[in-house]
Structures are given as C-alpha cells and as structure tokens.
Tab-separated table of C-alpha atoms and ligand atoms in Angstrom:
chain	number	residue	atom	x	y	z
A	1494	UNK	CA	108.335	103.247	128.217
A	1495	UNK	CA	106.324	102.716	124.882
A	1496	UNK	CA	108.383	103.715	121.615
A	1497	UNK	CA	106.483	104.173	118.308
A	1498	UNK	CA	109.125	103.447	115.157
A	1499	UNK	CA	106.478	101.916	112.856
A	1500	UNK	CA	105.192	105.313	111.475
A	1501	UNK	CA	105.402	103.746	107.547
A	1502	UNK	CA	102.345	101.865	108.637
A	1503	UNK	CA	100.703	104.465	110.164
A	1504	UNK	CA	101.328	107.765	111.856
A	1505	UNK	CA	99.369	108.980	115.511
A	1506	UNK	CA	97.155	111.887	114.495
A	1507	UNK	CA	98.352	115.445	115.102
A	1508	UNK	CA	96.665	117.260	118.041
A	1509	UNK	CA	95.489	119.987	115.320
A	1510	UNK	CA	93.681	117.412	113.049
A	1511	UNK	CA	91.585	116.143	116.116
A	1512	UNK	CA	90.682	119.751	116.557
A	1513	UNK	CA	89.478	120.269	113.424
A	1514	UNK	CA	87.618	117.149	112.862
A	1515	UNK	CA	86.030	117.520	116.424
A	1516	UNK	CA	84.657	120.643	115.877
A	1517	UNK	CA	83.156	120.192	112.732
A	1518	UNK	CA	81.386	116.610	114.135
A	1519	UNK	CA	80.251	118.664	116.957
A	1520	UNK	CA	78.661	121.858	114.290
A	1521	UNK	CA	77.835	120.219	111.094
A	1522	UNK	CA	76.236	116.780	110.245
A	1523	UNK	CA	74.296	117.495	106.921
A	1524	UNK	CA	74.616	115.569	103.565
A	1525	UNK	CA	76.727	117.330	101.232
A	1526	UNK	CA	74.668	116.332	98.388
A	1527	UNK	CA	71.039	117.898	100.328
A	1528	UNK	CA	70.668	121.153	98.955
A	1529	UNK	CA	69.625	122.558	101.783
A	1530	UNK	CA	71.299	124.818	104.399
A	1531	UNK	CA	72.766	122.155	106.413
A	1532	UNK	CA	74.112	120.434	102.576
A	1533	UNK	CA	75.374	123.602	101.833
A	1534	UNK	CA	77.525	124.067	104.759
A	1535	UNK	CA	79.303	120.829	104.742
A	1536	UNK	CA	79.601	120.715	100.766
A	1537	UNK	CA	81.144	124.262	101.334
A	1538	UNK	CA	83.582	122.154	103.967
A	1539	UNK	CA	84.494	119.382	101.331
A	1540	UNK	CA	85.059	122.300	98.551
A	1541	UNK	CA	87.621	124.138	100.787
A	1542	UNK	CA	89.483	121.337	102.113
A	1543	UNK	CA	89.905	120.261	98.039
A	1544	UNK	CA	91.103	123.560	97.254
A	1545	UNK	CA	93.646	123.443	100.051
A	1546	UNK	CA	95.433	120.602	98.873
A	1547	UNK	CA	95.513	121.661	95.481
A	1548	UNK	CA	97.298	124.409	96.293
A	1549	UNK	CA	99.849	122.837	98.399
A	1550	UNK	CA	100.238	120.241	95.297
A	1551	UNK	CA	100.133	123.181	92.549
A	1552	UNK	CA	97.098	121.359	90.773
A	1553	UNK	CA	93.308	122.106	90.205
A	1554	UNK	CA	91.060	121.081	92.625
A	1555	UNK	CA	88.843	119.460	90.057
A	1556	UNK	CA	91.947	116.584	90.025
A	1557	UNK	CA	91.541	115.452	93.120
A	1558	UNK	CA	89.122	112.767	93.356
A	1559	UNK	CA	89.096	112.191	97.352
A	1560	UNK	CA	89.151	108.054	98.057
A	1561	UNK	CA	89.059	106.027	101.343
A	1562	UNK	CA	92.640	106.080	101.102
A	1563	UNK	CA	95.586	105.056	99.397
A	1564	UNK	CA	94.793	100.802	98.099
A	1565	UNK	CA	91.206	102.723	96.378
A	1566	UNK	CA	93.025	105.346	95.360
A	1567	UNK	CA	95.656	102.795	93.456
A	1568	UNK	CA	93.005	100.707	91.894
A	1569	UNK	CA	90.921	103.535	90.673
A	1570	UNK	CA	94.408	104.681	88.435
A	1571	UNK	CA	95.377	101.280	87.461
A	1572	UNK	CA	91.833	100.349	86.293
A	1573	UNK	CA	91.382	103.729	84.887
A	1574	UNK	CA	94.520	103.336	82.856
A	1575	UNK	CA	92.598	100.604	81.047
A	1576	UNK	CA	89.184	101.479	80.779
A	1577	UNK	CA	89.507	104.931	80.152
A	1578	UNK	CA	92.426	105.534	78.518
A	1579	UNK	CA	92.827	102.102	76.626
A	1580	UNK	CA	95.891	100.983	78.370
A	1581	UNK	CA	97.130	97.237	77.229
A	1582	UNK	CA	100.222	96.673	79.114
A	1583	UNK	CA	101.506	97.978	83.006
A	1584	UNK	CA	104.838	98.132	83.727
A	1585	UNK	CA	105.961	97.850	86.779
A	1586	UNK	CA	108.433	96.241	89.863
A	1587	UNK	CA	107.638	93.476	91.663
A	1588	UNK	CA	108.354	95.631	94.982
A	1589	UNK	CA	105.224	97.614	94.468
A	1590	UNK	CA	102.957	97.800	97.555
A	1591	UNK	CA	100.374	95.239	97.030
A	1592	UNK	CA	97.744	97.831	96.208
A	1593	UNK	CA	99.347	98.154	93.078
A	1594	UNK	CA	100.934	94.240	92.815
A	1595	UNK	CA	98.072	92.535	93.222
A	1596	UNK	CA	95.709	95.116	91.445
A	1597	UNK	CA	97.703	94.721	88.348
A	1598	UNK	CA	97.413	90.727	88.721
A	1599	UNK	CA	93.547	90.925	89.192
A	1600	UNK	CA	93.677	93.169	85.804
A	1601	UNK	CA	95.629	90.629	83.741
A	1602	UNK	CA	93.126	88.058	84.453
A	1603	UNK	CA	90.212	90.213	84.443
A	1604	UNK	CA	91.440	92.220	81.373
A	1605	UNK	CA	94.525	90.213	79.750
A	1606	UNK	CA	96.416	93.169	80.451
A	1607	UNK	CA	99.670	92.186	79.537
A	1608	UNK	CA	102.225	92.628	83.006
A	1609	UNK	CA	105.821	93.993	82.320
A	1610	UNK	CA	108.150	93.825	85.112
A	1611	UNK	CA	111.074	96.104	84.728
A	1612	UNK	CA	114.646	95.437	86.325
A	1613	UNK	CA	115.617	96.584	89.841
A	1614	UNK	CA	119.032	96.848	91.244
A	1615	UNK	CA	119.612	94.947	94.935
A	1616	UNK	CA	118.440	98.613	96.710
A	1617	UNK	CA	115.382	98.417	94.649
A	1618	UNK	CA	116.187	101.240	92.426
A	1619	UNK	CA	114.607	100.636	88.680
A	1620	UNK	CA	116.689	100.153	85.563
A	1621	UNK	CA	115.973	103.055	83.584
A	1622	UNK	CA	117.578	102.046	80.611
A	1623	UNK	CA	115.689	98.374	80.905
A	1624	UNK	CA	112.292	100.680	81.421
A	1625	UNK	CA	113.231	102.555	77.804
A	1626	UNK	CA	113.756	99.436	76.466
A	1627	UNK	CA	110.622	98.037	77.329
A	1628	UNK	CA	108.902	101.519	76.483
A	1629	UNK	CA	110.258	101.535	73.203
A	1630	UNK	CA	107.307	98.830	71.398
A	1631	UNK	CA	104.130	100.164	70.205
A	1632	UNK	CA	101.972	98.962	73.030
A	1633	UNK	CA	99.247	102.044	74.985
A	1634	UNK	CA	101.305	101.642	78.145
A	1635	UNK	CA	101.237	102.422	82.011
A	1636	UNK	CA	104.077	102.656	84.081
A	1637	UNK	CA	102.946	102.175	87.577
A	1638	UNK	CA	106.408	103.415	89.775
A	1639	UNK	CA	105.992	103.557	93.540
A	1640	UNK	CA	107.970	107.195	94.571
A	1641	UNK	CA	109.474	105.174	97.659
A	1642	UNK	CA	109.036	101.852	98.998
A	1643	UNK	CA	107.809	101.547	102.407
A	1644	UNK	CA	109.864	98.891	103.227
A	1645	UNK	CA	113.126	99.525	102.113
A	1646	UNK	CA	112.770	103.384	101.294
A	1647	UNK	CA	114.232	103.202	97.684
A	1648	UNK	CA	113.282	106.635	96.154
A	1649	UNK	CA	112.756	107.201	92.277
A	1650	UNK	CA	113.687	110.297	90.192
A	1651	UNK	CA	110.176	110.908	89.653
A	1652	UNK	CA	110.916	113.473	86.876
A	1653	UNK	CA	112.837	111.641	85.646
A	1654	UNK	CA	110.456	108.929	85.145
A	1655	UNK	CA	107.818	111.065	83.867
A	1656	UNK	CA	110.273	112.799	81.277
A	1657	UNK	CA	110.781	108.891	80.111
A	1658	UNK	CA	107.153	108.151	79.989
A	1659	UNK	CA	106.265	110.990	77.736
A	1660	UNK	CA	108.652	110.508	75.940
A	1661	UNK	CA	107.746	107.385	74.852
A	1662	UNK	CA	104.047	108.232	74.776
A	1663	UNK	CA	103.122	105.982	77.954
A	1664	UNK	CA	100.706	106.775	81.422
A	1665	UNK	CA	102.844	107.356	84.506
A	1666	UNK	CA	101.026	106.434	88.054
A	1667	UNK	CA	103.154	107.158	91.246
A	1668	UNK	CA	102.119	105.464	94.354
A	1669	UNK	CA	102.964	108.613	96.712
A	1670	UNK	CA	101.380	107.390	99.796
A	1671	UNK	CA	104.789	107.306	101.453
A	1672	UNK	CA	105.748	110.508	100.041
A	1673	UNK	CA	102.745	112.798	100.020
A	1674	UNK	CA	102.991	115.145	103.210
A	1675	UNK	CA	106.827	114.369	103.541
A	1676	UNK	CA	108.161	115.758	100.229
A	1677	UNK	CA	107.058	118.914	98.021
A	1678	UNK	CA	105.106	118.044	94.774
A	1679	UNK	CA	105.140	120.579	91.998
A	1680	UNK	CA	102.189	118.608	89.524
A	1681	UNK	CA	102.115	121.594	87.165
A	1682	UNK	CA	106.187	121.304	86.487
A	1683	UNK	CA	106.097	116.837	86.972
A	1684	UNK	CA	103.679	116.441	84.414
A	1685	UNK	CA	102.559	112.698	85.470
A	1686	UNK	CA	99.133	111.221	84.922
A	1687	UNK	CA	98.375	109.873	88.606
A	1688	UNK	CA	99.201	110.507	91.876
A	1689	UNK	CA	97.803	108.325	95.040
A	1690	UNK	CA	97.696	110.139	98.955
A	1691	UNK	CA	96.636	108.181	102.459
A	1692	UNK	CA	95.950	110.323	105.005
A	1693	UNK	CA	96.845	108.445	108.285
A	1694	UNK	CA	100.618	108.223	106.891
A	1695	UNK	CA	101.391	111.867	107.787
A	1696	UNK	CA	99.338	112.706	110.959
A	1697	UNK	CA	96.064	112.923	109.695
A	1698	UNK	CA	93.296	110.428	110.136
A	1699	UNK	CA	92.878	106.372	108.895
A	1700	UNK	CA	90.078	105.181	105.648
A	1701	UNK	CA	90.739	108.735	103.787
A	1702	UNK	CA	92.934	109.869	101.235
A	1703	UNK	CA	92.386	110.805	97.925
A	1704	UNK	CA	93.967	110.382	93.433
A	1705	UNK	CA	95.507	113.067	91.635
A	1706	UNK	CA	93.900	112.566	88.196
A	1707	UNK	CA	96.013	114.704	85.664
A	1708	UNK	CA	93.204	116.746	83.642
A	1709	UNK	CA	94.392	115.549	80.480
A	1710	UNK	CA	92.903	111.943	81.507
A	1711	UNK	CA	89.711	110.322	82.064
A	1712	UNK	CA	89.131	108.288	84.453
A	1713	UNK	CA	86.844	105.340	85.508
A	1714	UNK	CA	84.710	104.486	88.660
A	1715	UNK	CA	85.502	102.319	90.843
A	1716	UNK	CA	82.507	102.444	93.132
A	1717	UNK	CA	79.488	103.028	91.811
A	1718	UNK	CA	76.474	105.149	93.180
A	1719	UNK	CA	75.499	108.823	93.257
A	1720	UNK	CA	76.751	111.515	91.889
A	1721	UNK	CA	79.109	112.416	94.313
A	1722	UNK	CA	82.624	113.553	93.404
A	1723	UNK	CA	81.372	114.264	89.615
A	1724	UNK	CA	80.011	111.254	89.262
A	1725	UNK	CA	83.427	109.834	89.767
A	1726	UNK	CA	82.933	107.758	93.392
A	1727	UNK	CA	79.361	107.232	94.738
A	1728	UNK	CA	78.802	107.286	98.222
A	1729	UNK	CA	78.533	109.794	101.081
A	1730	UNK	CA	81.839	111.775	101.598
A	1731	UNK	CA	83.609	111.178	104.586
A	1732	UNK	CA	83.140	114.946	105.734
A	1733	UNK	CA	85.066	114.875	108.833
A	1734	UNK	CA	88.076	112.332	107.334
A	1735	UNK	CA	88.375	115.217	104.230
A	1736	UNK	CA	88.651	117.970	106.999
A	1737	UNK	CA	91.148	115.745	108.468
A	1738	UNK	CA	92.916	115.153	105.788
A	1739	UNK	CA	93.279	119.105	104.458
A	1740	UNK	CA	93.950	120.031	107.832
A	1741	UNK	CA	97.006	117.265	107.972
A	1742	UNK	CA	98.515	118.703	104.573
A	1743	UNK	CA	98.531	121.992	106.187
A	1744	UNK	CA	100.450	120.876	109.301
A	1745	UNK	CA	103.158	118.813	107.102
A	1746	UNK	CA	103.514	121.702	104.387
A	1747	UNK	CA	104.054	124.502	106.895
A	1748	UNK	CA	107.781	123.321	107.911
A	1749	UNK	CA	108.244	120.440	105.455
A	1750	UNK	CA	112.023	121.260	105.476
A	1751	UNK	CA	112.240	121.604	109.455
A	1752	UNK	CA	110.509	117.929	109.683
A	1753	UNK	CA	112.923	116.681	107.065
A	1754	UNK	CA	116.030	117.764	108.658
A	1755	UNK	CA	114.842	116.426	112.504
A	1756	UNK	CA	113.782	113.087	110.924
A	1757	UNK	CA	117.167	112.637	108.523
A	1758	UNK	CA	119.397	113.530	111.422
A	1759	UNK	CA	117.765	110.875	113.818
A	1760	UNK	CA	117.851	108.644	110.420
A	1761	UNK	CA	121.262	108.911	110.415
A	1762	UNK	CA	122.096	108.819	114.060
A	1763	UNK	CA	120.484	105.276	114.302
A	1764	UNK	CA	122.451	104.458	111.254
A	1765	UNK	CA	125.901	105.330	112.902
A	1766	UNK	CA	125.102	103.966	116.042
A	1767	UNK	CA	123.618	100.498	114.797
A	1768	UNK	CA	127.151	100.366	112.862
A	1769	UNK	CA	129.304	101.238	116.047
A	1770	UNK	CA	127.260	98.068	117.234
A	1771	UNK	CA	127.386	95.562	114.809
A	1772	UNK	CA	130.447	95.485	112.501
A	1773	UNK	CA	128.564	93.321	110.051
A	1774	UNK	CA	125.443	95.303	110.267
A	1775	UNK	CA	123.532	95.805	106.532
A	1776	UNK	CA	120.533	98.386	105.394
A	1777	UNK	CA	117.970	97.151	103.100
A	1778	UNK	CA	117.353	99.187	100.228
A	1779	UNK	CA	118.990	102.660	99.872
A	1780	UNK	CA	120.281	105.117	103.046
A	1781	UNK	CA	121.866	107.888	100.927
A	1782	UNK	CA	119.879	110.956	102.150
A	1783	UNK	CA	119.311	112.140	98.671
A	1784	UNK	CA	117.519	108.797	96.967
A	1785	UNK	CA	115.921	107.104	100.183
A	1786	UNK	CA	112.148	108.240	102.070
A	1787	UNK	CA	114.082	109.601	105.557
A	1788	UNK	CA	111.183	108.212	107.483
A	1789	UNK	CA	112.167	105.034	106.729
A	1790	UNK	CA	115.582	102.521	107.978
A	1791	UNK	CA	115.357	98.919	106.783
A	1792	UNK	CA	117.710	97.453	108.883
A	1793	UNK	CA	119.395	93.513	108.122
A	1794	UNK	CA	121.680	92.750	112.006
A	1795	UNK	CA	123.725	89.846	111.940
A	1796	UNK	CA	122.394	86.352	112.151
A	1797	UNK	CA	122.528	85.353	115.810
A	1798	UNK	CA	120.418	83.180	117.918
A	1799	UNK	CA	119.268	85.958	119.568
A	1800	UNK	CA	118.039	87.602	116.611
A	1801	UNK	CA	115.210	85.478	115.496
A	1802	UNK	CA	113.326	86.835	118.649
A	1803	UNK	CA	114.012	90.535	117.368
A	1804	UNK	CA	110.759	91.381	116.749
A	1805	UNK	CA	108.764	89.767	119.312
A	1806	UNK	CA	111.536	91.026	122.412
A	1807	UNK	CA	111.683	94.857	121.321
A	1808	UNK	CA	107.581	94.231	121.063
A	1809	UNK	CA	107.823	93.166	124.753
A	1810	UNK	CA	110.374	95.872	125.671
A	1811	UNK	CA	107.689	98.829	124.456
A	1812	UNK	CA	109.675	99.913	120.540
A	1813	UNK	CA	107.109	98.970	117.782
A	1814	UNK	CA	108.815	98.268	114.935
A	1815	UNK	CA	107.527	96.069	112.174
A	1816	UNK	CA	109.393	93.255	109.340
A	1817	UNK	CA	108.450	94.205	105.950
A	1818	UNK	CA	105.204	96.169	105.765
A	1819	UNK	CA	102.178	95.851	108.050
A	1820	UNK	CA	99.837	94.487	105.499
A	1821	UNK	CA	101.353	90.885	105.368
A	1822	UNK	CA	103.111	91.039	108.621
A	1823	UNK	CA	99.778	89.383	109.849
A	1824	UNK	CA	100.021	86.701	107.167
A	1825	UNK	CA	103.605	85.322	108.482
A	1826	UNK	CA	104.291	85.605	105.115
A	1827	UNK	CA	107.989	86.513	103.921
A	1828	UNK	CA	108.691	89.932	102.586
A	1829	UNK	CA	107.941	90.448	98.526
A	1830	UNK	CA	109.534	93.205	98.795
A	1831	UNK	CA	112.878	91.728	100.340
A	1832	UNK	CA	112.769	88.993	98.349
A	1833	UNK	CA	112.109	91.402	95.253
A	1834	UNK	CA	115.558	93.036	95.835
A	1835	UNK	CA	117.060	89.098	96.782
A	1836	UNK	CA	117.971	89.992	100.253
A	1837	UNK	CA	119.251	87.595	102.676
A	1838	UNK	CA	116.518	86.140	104.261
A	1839	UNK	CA	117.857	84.134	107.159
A	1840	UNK	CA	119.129	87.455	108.522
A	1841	UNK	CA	116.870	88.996	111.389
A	1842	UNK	CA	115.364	92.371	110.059
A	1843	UNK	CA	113.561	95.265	111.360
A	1844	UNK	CA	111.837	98.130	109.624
A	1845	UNK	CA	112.238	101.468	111.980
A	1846	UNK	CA	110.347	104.239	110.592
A	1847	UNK	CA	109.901	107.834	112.108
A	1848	UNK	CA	107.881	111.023	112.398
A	1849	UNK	CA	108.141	114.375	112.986
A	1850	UNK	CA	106.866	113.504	116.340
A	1851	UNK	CA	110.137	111.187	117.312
A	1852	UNK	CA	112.396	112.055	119.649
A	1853	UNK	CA	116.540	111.133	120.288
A	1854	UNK	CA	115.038	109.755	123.605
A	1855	UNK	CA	113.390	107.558	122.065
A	1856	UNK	CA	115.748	106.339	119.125
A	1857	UNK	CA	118.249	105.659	122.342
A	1858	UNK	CA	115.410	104.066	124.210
A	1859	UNK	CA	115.069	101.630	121.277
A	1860	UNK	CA	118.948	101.366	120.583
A	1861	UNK	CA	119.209	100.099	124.704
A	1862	UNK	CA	116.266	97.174	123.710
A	1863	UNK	CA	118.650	96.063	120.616
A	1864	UNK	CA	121.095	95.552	122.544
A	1865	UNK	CA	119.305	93.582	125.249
A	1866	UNK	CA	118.135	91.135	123.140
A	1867	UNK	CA	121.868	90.717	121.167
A	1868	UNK	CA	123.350	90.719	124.494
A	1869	UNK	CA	125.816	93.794	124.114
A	1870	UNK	CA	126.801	95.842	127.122
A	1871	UNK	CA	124.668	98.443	128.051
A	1872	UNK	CA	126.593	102.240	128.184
B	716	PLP	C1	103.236	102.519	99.443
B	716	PLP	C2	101.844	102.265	99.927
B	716	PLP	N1	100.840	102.229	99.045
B	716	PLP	C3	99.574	102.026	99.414
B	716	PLP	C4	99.254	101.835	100.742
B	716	PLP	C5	97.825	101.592	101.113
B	716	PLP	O1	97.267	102.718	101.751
B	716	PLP	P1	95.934	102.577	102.636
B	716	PLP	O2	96.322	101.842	103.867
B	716	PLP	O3	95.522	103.981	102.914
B	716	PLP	O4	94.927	101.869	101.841
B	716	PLP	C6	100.269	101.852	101.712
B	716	PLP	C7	99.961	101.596	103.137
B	716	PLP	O5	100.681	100.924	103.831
B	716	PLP	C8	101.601	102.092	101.289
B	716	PLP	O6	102.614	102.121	102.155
C-alpha cells in the first residue's frame, strides 16, 4: 500500500483539473498576445479563468497578476514593496518560508533594506504587541506575515494583522500559499496589500500560481519582456497551467466547509491516537482547530533508537511524510523553522499533512507503520 501524507508540499491533481487542461491542449494552442482568431480564443481563456478567481477571492480581476507560482509570486511583493512603493524596512519572522526569508536577505544586501524580525511564541504565533512596537517608528514599512506555516501550521489573525498595519501606516504581504484553496478570503473586507497563491498545493497543477496586488499599490516587474499581464510579467502565459489553476479554485471553493470538516476530523483522530501511543508524544507548532492550517500535524515522538530511522522506515513501508518542508529536506539541512520556534531537535519528527482526498484507511495504514518502526504491538 502507498500512503500520501505530504500534501503541504504538494497535492495530486484533481481528476477535474486534468480534464480541463486536457481539453483545452487538445483545442487551442494560439498565443494569447496574436491578435488573431486563434490569440483571441486563448486570451479569452486566460481572461475567464482571472475573473473566476476574483470572484471566489471578492477582488478585481485586474489584481491578480498570474506568476509561475508561489516563490515568484513572493518576490514580486517583497521587491515591489521597495521599488514601487518606497518601502525601507520588512518585518518579518524568521519561520517564513524561504521564498520570503531569503528574498528579504537578498533585498538587504541588494537594497540595504533594513530586516526587522518580530517575536514568536514556541508555536510560532507572532507577538502582536512586539509587532506594534516595532510599527510604531517612522520608517515606510512592510510586514511580510506568512497566514500559516507549512511546517508547523501556526495560523495568524490575518485581520487582525492588517487592522495593525494600517493602523500604523505600514504594507501587509501574506504568504497564503498554504491557505489559498483551503480557507475563504474576503479581500474587499481584509484590506491587505498582497496576497501570494501556488496552484499545485490544492489539487491543481505544479509552476503556476499567481499575486493579489491590492489596487491601491503599484507594483514592480520581476521578469522582464512583453507586454503580457499589463506589462507587469513578460513572457508567454502558461495557458493550460491558468486553466488549471481556475478550474482548481472552483473544485476547493464549491464545499470548502465539507473538505474542512473531513480533513480536521482525520487531523484530530491522528492526534488522539498518536497520544494513546506515546504518553510523551509533543506537536510542533499549534493543533487548536481554530489557530492551526488543518492540513497540517507537526508531530515531535519520543527520542528512541528506533526513531532516528522514522523517516526513512515509513518511506520504505509506502506513508510519505516529510521533516520540515520539502524545499531543504534535500539539503539535510535542519529545520529553520523548528529551530525558529527552539524545538527540541534531537527528537525524531514527522510532518503529516492531508487532503481532501485522504482517507481513515489510510491515516490507520500509516498509524500501523509508526508503530512498526517504535516497536509497539500491533491491534
Ligand atoms: C508557505 C509557502 N510559501 C511559498 C511556497 C513556494 O511555492 P512554489 O513551490 O509554488 O514556488 C511554498 C511551497 O512549499 C510554501 O509552502
């Protein structure tokens, strides 16, 4: 048996989305920017798909600038923030996904943009009153505030946040690419600046995605080239990824709530039975339903010998699960993100993250290999 539990890293595509891509490959292969019948009808595809996910964000479809997916879609904001809007300082956590870390490092070399870090707690959740603190100095300011972390599923009051940034005059950029297609977004009533979306993390397909630019901002280019997407990011449009993408929003939107209460409750069964398990047994980051991403269960078992073969043995056993986030997992490199939030290190740990697709079968499938490899009886 093969069990998927890394869906934080990326999600299978829905059946639907194939369809839809398929069939458009298979009836429409023109340039969007020919003017020509063939341009027309694939520009006209592009157009629609925009205009679907506006609506299911509440936004106008002229602020949605479509990317190759959620890292471009981060960088254009951050460097937008500064050389559009004048921006001079980002603050931010050092548990951002390294789209945002590491853009913000390249911008204080490249632009001595000055790097704030506010103050999280030991679930990751940011010190509000620390962020006010460091709000309240006359400096043009972003505050770049993942919505939830996709290793340790931390979730922020994103009003909240935005309330606090306006506030005190400053930008507000949400990395959402663990969010968008899993939670509702009302942009008209948030009121925040930037929003980022990745495709392939709710059933729709990989190198697409696209940033929520609020109207009231101007933004920079990242890529340079044609006119395409108002100037905004040259280069062909990935037709059949946009379709994709539109088409994926659509399928996530239509029971949002009924995939939210399937995922939570198999959330929370692994929860109880992992503690029925292990008495010692520890979550990273936040598991209250109403402030953690319920795709997502960081869990910390107790240090055993058997444990430092967790990953590797459920691997071998058919559950994919990943340590920390995909990204570095490749680099052997330890978890920023767990260290960010000063975890315990030497403990064995295992990121389990679900989809709408999941089933119990398969969360007790993957509950049998955990016990195999600590050795505890099977039922
Ligand atoms: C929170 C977060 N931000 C950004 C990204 C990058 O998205 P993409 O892989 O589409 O570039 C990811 C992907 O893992 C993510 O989890």
């Amino acid at each position: 048996m093969h069990v998927y539990l890394d869906n934080a890293a990326t999600t299978p595509m829905a059946p639907e989305v194939i369809e839809a891509m398929t069939s458009v490959m298979k009836s429409d292969f023109g340039n969007p920017s020919s003017s020509h019948f063939y341009g027309r009808q694939v520009k006209a595809l592009v157009e629609t798909s925009r205009r679907t996910i506006a609506s299911h964000l509440n936004c106008s479809p002229s602020e949605i600038i479509f990317t190759s997916g959620g890292t471009e879609a981060d960088n254009m904001a951050l460097l937008s923030s500064v050389n559009a809007l004048g921006v001079k300082r980002i603050i931010s956590t050092t548990i951002e996904h390294h789209a945002v870390g590491h853009t913000i490092e390249a911008l204080e070399k490249s632009h001595s943009i000055r790097y704030d870090k506010v103050k999280i707690d030991k679930k990751g959740h940011v010190d509000l009153a620390h962020l006010e603190e460091l709000l309240d100095q006359n400096i043009p300011t972003l505050v770049s505030l993942m919505h939830a972390n996709n290793e340790i599923a931390t979730l922020l009051p994103l009003k909240q946040v935005s309330d606090i940034c306006r506030k005190y005059n400053a930008y507000f950029h949400s990395d959402t690419v663990q969010t968008m297609g899993h939670y509702a977004f009302d942009l008209k009533e948030l009121d925040i600046d930037f929003i980022t979306c990745a495709a392939h993390k709710f059933h729709g397909p990989k190198g697409t995605g696209f940033l929520y630019v609020n109207k009231k901002n101007k933004v920079d280019s990242l890529i340079h080239g044609g006119a395409q997407e108002r100037g905004l990011r040259g280069g062909t449009e990935n037709v059949y990824g946009i379709v994709g993408l539109a088409k994926a929003m659509d399928l996530a939107y239509e029971d949002l709530q009924g995939h939210h209460t399937h995922v939570q409750s198999l959330k929370s069964f692994m929860i109880e039975s992992l503690s029925a398990l292990f008495p010692t047994i520890d979550f990273h980051g936040e598991t209250d339903p109403n402030r953690s991403l319920y795709t997502v269960l960081n869990v910390c078992f107790p240090k055993t010998e058997k444990g430092g073969m967790l990953l590797f043995t459920l691997d071998l056993k058919g559950v994919a699960v990943s340590g920390g986030s995909a990204c570095s997992s490749g680099a052997n490199k330890g978890s920023h993100v767990l260290e960010g939030i000063q975890a315990d290190m030497t403990r064995p740990n295992a990121r389990f993250s679900f989809s709408r697709y999941t089933t119990k079968e398969e969360i007790n499938y993957a509950l049998d290999q955990v016990k195999h490899v600590f050795e505890i009886n099977l039922r």
